[in-house]
Structure formats: structure tokens, C-alpha cells
Tab-separated table of C-alpha atoms in Angstrom:
chain	number	residue	atom	x	y	z
I	2	MET	CA	0.000	0.000	0.000
I	3	ALA	CA	1.278	3.446	-0.840
I	4	ALA	CA	2.561	5.483	2.061
I	5	VAL	CA	0.940	8.880	2.094
I	6	THR	CA	1.377	10.586	5.428
I	7	VAL	CA	4.276	12.225	7.202
I	8	ALA	CA	4.091	11.523	10.927
I	9	VAL	CA	4.952	14.531	13.088
I	10	ILE	CA	5.572	13.108	16.542
I	11	ARG	CA	4.149	15.041	19.473
I	12	PHE	CA	5.663	14.508	22.891
I	13	GLY	CA	4.525	16.242	26.059
I	14	GLY	CA	6.139	19.651	25.597
I	15	SER	CA	6.530	19.591	21.811
I	16	ASN	CA	5.498	22.996	20.480
I	17	CYS	CA	6.522	23.099	16.812
I	18	ASP	CA	4.382	20.129	15.827
I	19	ARG	CA	1.505	22.165	14.407
I	20	ASP	CA	3.933	24.499	12.649
I	21	ALA	CA	5.549	21.495	10.964
I	22	VAL	CA	2.205	20.094	9.787
I	23	ARG	CA	1.115	23.471	8.488
I	24	ALA	CA	4.392	24.030	6.656
I	25	LEU	CA	4.233	20.575	5.081
I	26	GLU	CA	0.610	21.043	4.057
I	27	HIS	CA	1.539	24.398	2.506
I	28	LEU	CA	3.812	22.405	0.220
I	29	GLY	CA	1.004	19.978	-0.586
I	30	ILE	CA	2.499	17.245	1.579
I	31	ASP	CA	0.074	15.221	3.675
I	32	ALA	CA	1.092	15.268	7.331
I	33	GLU	CA	-0.473	14.522	10.676
I	34	ILE	CA	0.427	14.876	14.325
I	35	VAL	CA	1.016	11.551	16.052
I	36	TRP	CA	0.887	11.345	19.841
I	37	HIS	CA	4.004	9.449	20.846
I	38	GLU	CA	2.133	6.925	22.994
I	39	ASP	CA	0.053	5.900	19.974
I	40	GLY	CA	3.144	4.876	18.040
I	41	LEU	CA	3.807	5.529	14.364
I	42	PRO	CA	1.073	4.901	11.804
I	43	ALA	CA	1.681	1.975	9.465
I	44	ASP	CA	4.130	2.776	6.706
I	45	PRO	CA	4.552	6.557	7.142
I	46	SER	CA	6.005	8.410	4.176
I	47	GLY	CA	8.282	10.287	6.550
I	48	VAL	CA	8.833	11.239	10.176
I	49	VAL	CA	9.402	14.679	11.670
I	50	ILE	CA	10.563	15.029	15.261
I	51	PRO	CA	9.546	18.618	15.934
I	52	GLY	CA	10.939	21.311	18.184
I	53	GLY	CA	9.800	22.219	21.643
I	54	PHE	CA	10.716	21.331	25.186
I	55	SER	CA	9.788	17.679	25.489
I	56	TYR	CA	9.583	16.617	29.126
I	57	GLY	CA	10.660	20.089	30.167
I	58	ASP	CA	14.236	19.374	29.053
I	59	TYR	CA	14.603	17.304	32.245
I	60	LEU	CA	18.058	15.779	32.713
I	61	ARG	CA	19.209	17.022	29.282
I	62	ALA	CA	17.266	18.426	26.344
I	63	GLY	CA	15.773	15.469	24.493
I	64	ALA	CA	17.015	12.850	26.957
I	65	MET	CA	13.591	11.638	28.067
I	66	ALA	CA	11.845	11.605	24.699
I	67	ALA	CA	14.850	9.802	23.188
I	68	ARG	CA	14.140	6.830	25.460
I	69	SER	CA	10.405	6.654	24.757
I	70	PRO	CA	9.125	3.563	22.919
I	71	VAL	CA	8.147	5.462	19.765
I	72	MET	CA	11.815	6.225	19.120
I	73	ALA	CA	12.504	2.506	18.649
I	74	GLU	CA	9.916	2.633	15.863
I	75	VAL	CA	11.598	5.718	14.412
I	76	HIS	CA	14.919	3.852	14.353
I	77	GLU	CA	13.222	1.001	12.477
I	78	VAL	CA	11.691	3.134	9.743
I	79	ALA	CA	14.880	5.196	9.480
I	80	ALA	CA	16.907	2.041	8.907
I	81	ALA	CA	14.415	1.040	6.209
I	82	GLY	CA	15.014	4.283	4.313
I	83	THR	CA	12.047	6.404	5.367
I	84	PRO	CA	13.092	10.064	5.570
I	85	VAL	CA	13.417	11.234	9.166
I	86	LEU	CA	14.070	14.851	10.133
I	87	GLY	CA	14.685	16.134	13.665
I	88	VAL	CA	14.394	19.886	14.188
I	89	CYS	CA	15.707	21.734	17.248
I	90	ASN	CA	14.415	19.702	20.209
I	91	GLY	CA	13.896	16.993	17.598
I	92	ALA	CA	17.604	17.229	16.815
I	93	GLN	CA	18.423	16.903	20.493
I	94	ILE	CA	16.127	13.875	20.704
I	95	GLY	CA	17.687	12.386	17.588
I	96	SER	CA	21.218	12.689	18.896
I	97	GLU	CA	20.267	11.524	22.392
I	98	SER	CA	18.655	8.433	20.868
I	99	GLY	CA	21.675	7.633	18.724
I	100	LEU	CA	19.822	8.294	15.477
I	101	THR	CA	22.501	10.839	14.582
I	102	PRO	CA	26.023	11.390	15.935
I	103	GLY	CA	27.213	13.915	18.500
I	104	ALA	CA	25.323	15.908	21.094
I	105	PHE	CA	23.640	19.292	21.312
I	106	THR	CA	24.417	21.038	24.561
I	107	THR	CA	24.415	24.449	26.247
I	108	ASN	CA	25.076	27.401	23.936
I	109	ARG	CA	28.463	29.092	24.334
I	110	SER	CA	26.530	32.176	25.512
I	111	ALA	CA	24.686	30.141	28.172
I	112	ARG	CA	21.579	31.905	26.888
I	113	PHE	CA	18.504	31.003	24.881
I	114	GLN	CA	19.030	32.544	21.444
I	115	CYS	CA	16.283	33.430	18.997
I	116	GLU	CA	17.914	34.749	15.809
I	117	HIS	CA	18.077	34.558	12.060
I	118	VAL	CA	21.189	32.757	10.842
I	119	HIS	CA	22.794	31.669	7.614
I	120	CYS	CA	23.773	28.089	6.913
I	121	ARG	CA	25.928	26.698	4.145
I	122	VAL	CA	24.747	23.562	2.398
I	123	GLU	CA	27.626	21.112	2.803
I	124	ARG	CA	26.159	18.495	0.499
I	125	ALA	CA	23.262	18.893	-1.863
I	126	ASP	CA	22.746	15.215	-2.700
I	127	THR	CA	20.479	14.358	0.219
I	128	PRO	CA	16.665	14.394	0.238
I	129	PHE	CA	16.782	17.443	2.537
I	130	THR	CA	19.109	19.500	0.369
I	131	ARG	CA	18.424	18.442	-3.210
I	132	ALA	CA	16.604	21.769	-3.735
I	133	PHE	CA	19.933	23.522	-3.149
I	134	ASP	CA	23.421	23.567	-4.625
I	135	ASP	CA	26.607	22.565	-2.826
I	136	GLY	CA	27.845	25.606	-0.931
I	137	GLU	CA	24.559	27.479	-1.252
I	138	VAL	CA	23.711	29.807	1.638
I	139	VAL	CA	20.258	29.422	3.159
I	140	ALA	CA	18.602	31.697	5.723
I	141	LEU	CA	16.844	30.011	8.619
I	142	PRO	CA	15.743	30.993	12.124
I	143	ILE	CA	17.124	29.418	15.300
I	144	ALA	CA	15.536	29.355	18.746
I	145	HIS	CA	17.439	27.299	21.276
I	146	GLY	CA	19.412	27.320	24.492
I	147	GLU	CA	21.159	24.004	23.929
I	148	GLY	CA	22.256	23.912	20.323
I	149	ARG	CA	26.020	23.734	20.583
I	150	PHE	CA	27.096	20.700	18.590
I	151	GLU	CA	29.711	18.651	20.410
I	152	VAL	CA	31.401	15.445	19.406
I	153	GLU	CA	34.737	13.838	20.252
I	154	ASP	CA	37.588	15.183	18.102
I	155	ASP	CA	38.333	11.843	16.430
I	156	ARG	CA	34.653	11.220	15.813
I	157	TYR	CA	34.349	14.688	14.283
I	158	GLY	CA	37.121	13.789	11.860
I	159	ASP	CA	35.202	10.655	10.941
I	160	LEU	CA	32.034	12.655	10.293
I	161	VAL	CA	33.904	14.991	7.966
I	162	ASP	CA	35.542	12.052	6.177
I	163	GLU	CA	32.161	10.325	5.851
I	164	ASP	CA	30.627	13.542	4.485
I	165	ARG	CA	27.928	13.580	7.157
I	166	ILE	CA	27.936	17.305	7.919
I	167	LEU	CA	24.790	18.680	6.274
I	168	PHE	CA	24.831	22.385	7.251
I	169	ARG	CA	27.374	24.731	8.811
I	170	TYR	CA	26.635	28.170	10.250
I	171	CYS	CA	28.168	30.812	8.004
I	172	ASP	CA	27.953	34.501	7.192
I	173	ALA	CA	25.801	35.898	4.393
I	174	ASP	CA	28.605	35.240	1.924
I	175	GLY	CA	28.966	31.597	2.882
I	176	GLU	CA	32.149	32.016	4.923
I	177	VAL	CA	32.230	29.645	7.895
I	178	THR	CA	33.608	31.912	10.620
I	179	ASP	CA	33.581	31.972	14.396
I	180	ALA	CA	31.623	35.237	14.297
I	181	ALA	CA	28.903	33.478	12.296
I	182	ASN	CA	28.734	30.612	14.797
I	183	PRO	CA	25.738	31.464	16.999
I	184	ASN	CA	26.236	28.878	19.712
I	185	GLY	CA	29.837	27.631	19.671
I	186	SER	CA	29.112	24.462	17.712
I	187	LYS	CA	32.177	22.424	16.812
I	188	GLY	CA	33.040	23.105	13.189
I	189	ASN	CA	30.033	25.483	13.025
I	190	VAL	CA	27.895	22.366	12.556
I	191	ALA	CA	24.196	23.194	12.348
I	192	GLY	CA	22.965	19.857	11.044
I	193	VAL	CA	24.254	16.312	10.583
I	194	LEU	CA	23.236	13.121	8.863
I	195	GLY	CA	22.552	9.774	10.478
I	196	GLU	CA	23.717	6.433	9.136
I	197	ARG	CA	21.740	7.096	5.970
I	198	GLU	CA	21.437	10.341	4.066
I	199	SER	CA	17.665	10.119	4.509
I	200	VAL	CA	18.097	10.744	8.250
I	201	ALA	CA	19.059	14.228	9.381
I	202	VAL	CA	18.835	16.570	12.342
I	203	LEU	CA	19.422	20.302	12.531
I	204	MET	CA	18.968	23.068	15.081
I	205	PRO	CA	17.520	25.739	12.718
I	206	HIS	CA	13.791	25.651	11.988
I	207	PRO	CA	12.839	25.025	8.323
I	208	GLU	CA	9.143	24.971	9.246
I	209	ARG	CA	9.435	28.586	10.400
I	210	ALA	CA	10.854	29.620	7.036
I	211	THR	CA	8.293	28.000	4.772
I	212	LEU	CA	5.071	30.043	4.919
I	213	PRO	CA	5.699	33.295	2.986
I	214	ASP	CA	3.497	35.283	5.377
I	215	LEU	CA	5.928	34.798	8.258
I	216	HIS	CA	8.579	37.011	6.603
I	217	ALA	CA	11.397	34.662	7.616
I	218	GLY	CA	12.119	33.719	4.032
I	219	THR	CA	11.128	30.458	2.426
I	220	ASP	CA	14.423	28.567	2.367
I	221	GLY	CA	12.915	26.008	4.719
I	222	GLN	CA	10.747	24.764	1.883
I	223	GLY	CA	13.740	23.132	0.254
I	224	LEU	CA	14.357	20.960	3.304
I	225	LEU	CA	10.736	19.966	3.779
I	226	ARG	CA	10.424	18.942	0.147
I	227	ALA	CA	12.335	15.835	1.209
I	228	PHE	CA	8.906	14.523	2.136
I	229	ALA	CA	7.203	15.329	-1.185
U	29	MET	CA	19.662	-8.652	49.448
U	30	THR	CA	21.291	-5.601	50.911
U	31	ALA	CA	20.154	-2.014	50.730
U	32	TYR	CA	22.634	0.293	49.008
U	33	THR	CA	22.840	3.852	47.850
U	34	ALA	CA	24.712	4.275	44.587
U	35	VAL	CA	26.006	7.780	44.002
U	36	VAL	CA	26.404	8.519	40.297
U	37	THR	CA	28.354	11.693	39.544
U	38	VAL	CA	28.138	12.941	35.963
U	39	ARG	CA	30.501	15.645	34.770
U	40	LEU	CA	31.563	17.082	31.438
U	41	LYS	CA	34.629	15.494	29.917
U	42	HIS	CA	37.827	17.464	30.286
U	43	GLY	CA	37.985	20.060	27.554
U	44	VAL	CA	34.241	20.310	26.912
U	45	LEU	CA	33.106	23.898	27.370
U	46	ASP	CA	30.778	24.491	30.355
U	47	PRO	CA	29.166	27.913	29.802
U	48	GLU	CA	26.986	27.634	32.911
U	49	ALA	CA	30.003	26.951	35.122
U	50	GLU	CA	31.822	29.895	33.521
U	51	ARG	CA	28.917	32.210	34.311
U	52	THR	CA	28.720	30.832	37.850
U	53	GLN	CA	32.419	31.545	38.327
U	54	GLU	CA	31.919	35.073	37.027
U	55	ALA	CA	29.065	35.600	39.480
U	56	LEU	CA	31.204	34.387	42.377
U	57	GLU	CA	33.980	36.743	41.339
U	58	ARG	CA	31.465	39.567	41.147
U	59	LEU	CA	30.607	38.769	44.766
U	60	GLY	CA	34.244	39.313	45.625
U	61	PHE	CA	35.440	35.712	45.841
U	62	ASP	CA	38.890	34.784	44.618
U	63	LEU	CA	38.931	31.468	42.726
U	64	ALA	CA	41.003	29.842	40.001
U	65	ASP	CA	38.402	27.647	38.312
U	66	LEU	CA	35.002	26.081	38.870
U	67	ARG	CA	33.514	22.868	37.532
U	68	SER	CA	29.947	21.674	37.989
U	69	ALA	CA	28.578	18.143	38.044
U	70	ASP	CA	25.280	16.342	38.416
U	71	ARG	CA	24.953	13.986	41.368
U	72	PHE	CA	22.334	11.231	41.434
U	73	GLU	CA	21.684	9.201	44.587
U	74	VAL	CA	20.054	5.905	43.673
U	75	ASP	CA	18.654	3.740	46.449
U	76	LEU	CA	18.527	0.084	45.422
U	77	ASP	CA	18.640	-3.453	46.789
U	78	ALA	CA	21.252	-5.834	45.415
U	79	GLU	CA	23.050	-9.097	46.165
U	80	SER	CA	26.368	-7.328	46.585
U	81	ALA	CA	28.027	-3.949	46.324
U	82	GLU	CA	29.434	-5.053	42.978
U	83	ALA	CA	25.971	-5.895	41.667
U	84	ALA	CA	24.665	-2.533	42.881
U	85	ALA	CA	27.555	-0.756	41.191
U	86	ASP	CA	26.996	-2.666	37.955
U	87	ARG	CA	23.345	-1.668	37.872
U	88	ALA	CA	24.124	1.989	38.588
U	89	ASP	CA	26.819	1.871	35.933
U	90	GLU	CA	24.295	0.707	33.361
U	91	MET	CA	21.906	3.490	34.449
U	92	ALA	CA	24.669	5.991	33.760
U	93	GLU	CA	25.494	4.409	30.398
U	94	ARG	CA	21.917	4.308	29.211
U	95	LEU	CA	20.436	7.534	30.586
U	96	LEU	CA	22.123	9.534	33.330
U	97	ALA	CA	25.204	10.417	31.267
U	98	ASN	CA	25.658	11.201	27.597
U	99	PRO	CA	28.890	9.416	26.668
U	100	THR	CA	29.610	11.944	23.915
U	101	ILE	CA	30.204	14.737	26.416
U	102	HIS	CA	30.227	13.163	29.885
U	103	ASP	CA	32.410	11.117	32.191
U	104	TYR	CA	30.875	9.578	35.279
U	105	THR	CA	31.796	7.823	38.489
U	106	VAL	CA	29.794	5.387	40.610
U	107	GLU	CA	30.266	4.970	44.364
U	108	VAL	CA	28.233	2.485	46.393
U	109	GLU	CA	27.627	2.423	50.109
U	110	GLU	CA	25.320	0.413	52.360
U	111	ARG	CA	22.214	2.253	53.328
């Protein structure tokens, strides 16, 4: 049977779930919110782990939701090739659950930061970036307190070698500089790939840069078209 | 079975930036304290019953591995004492 619906998982404390559904529907992509305790629908066409503050960020951001039963299902569909995207708290959940490498922890500023940033597309041959060119600069909003990407130095080298860095924070000209790094992320990493290129997490919010009326640009559309 | 308390201490690995600890140090210095450095850690006290101190430590160790610590950024220690 044809898969038709993107499952946007809602945990207690998710707050970008409706935004994600609305952004996807704006692109003509069928999507529905799925309460985590209900599990994934059969054969979803994709999975979005949305932003928010699941479980109040207890212990560490994403730590609790990462250990909920629905994440075992997400790992299964991800391994089978279904596109899976974690955004912001969804990125924290994804990394905490081992879906993607590294960790997202306290911003260098020790503050919650709500800003518009630029990101450079590090590889354009993934479902999430095929709308872009290699090296293209996209404008996306961030809103997080724990978005600093950390990973062991040797593991970081592996990620670079394996071409698993998806986005890096950069300036408007595409230069990856410390000044353009909003949160102190290692290597300015804003988003990384999982074991497969159909699994990705990022701290910026594509769903907040999809509806033209929001005046945050529409670069997020390119990412969400992974689910079309 | 013996009653134990396992103390799991989770701290950032050496070299991992701790912005909250840095701000805490700055606040202490603003209060007039003289200090060279400050590190923070999370301490979990887990009451449990086990056959031996080793078994209690093993169980607490697994708790740290699977939830209490994030091995990407954290080191942890486990200490067990009878309760």
C-alpha cells in the first residue's frame, strides 16, 4: 500500500508540531500529528521530530523523549530508508537516541538565542538538500538554548571524512567563521546526517521559514520537500 | 539482598566547554570571591537493593550508560555504600 502521510511526533512539551504540519501542508504534503504513545502509523512516508521542550528538558534536552518507545519505531523506519528529520528539540532527541552522531548542549553564551542565521549547504545530494546547490547559503531561524554541537575530536574527523555534515553556520557570503557561529558548535555544525542520508537533524527551523506570510524567508521549503 | 545507595556523579569530559560553570564563576567573582576555576557536576543518589556492592555498582553503571550520562560529552563515576 502506498505510504501517504508524514508523521509529526508530538511529545509532552513539543510545540513546533503544528507548525511542521502546516508548513508541510503548505507544500502539498500530507502530514499529521502523532501522539508518541500511539506509536507511528503503518508505513509513514516520513517522520518529523519537531521542536519544543519535550519533558521540560529534564536531565538534558531530548534525553527523556529519546528513550520513549516510539523512538525505537523511528529507528526502524529510518533504517528502512524512510526520511526522518529532527528539528531543534527533535535534533536533540535524535542525537540523544543515537539516530545521529554527537550531542547538542548548552550554547556558548549560556543563553537562549532566537535569531536569524545563515547556513551553508555542505552536500546537496540528500533528500533534505536536493533543492539547493553545494555551498549554497540558506537563511533560517534558530531558537534554542542548547544547540552547541559537540562530538569527540576523532569522531568529528570521521564525520567529515564520511561527508555527514549537512549544514554549517556561516555569514551571508557563505564564509564559515567563528563570528557566524551562533552557539559555539564544533566546526560550526548546524545539522548532521545519520547512518543514511535520509536521516538528518538540525537546530535551525525550516518549518518557520516556509510560509511566505511569516517574513522569515522560504528557504525552509527546500528541506521539507524531502517529504514530497 | 542488601540495601545500598549508589552515588552517580556525571561531569563534562575534560575540555568540553561548560558555559553555565563559567557564568557561575563570574558571578562568584562579582561577589568578591577569589577562585582559580570552577567545575559543575550532576549527582544522582540511587537507592537500590542488590546481592552485593558489585551488583549494585553494575546496575548503577548501566543506568549511567543508558540515561544519566551522555557518553559523547560526559564522564561519570559510581560509588556504592550500604544504606
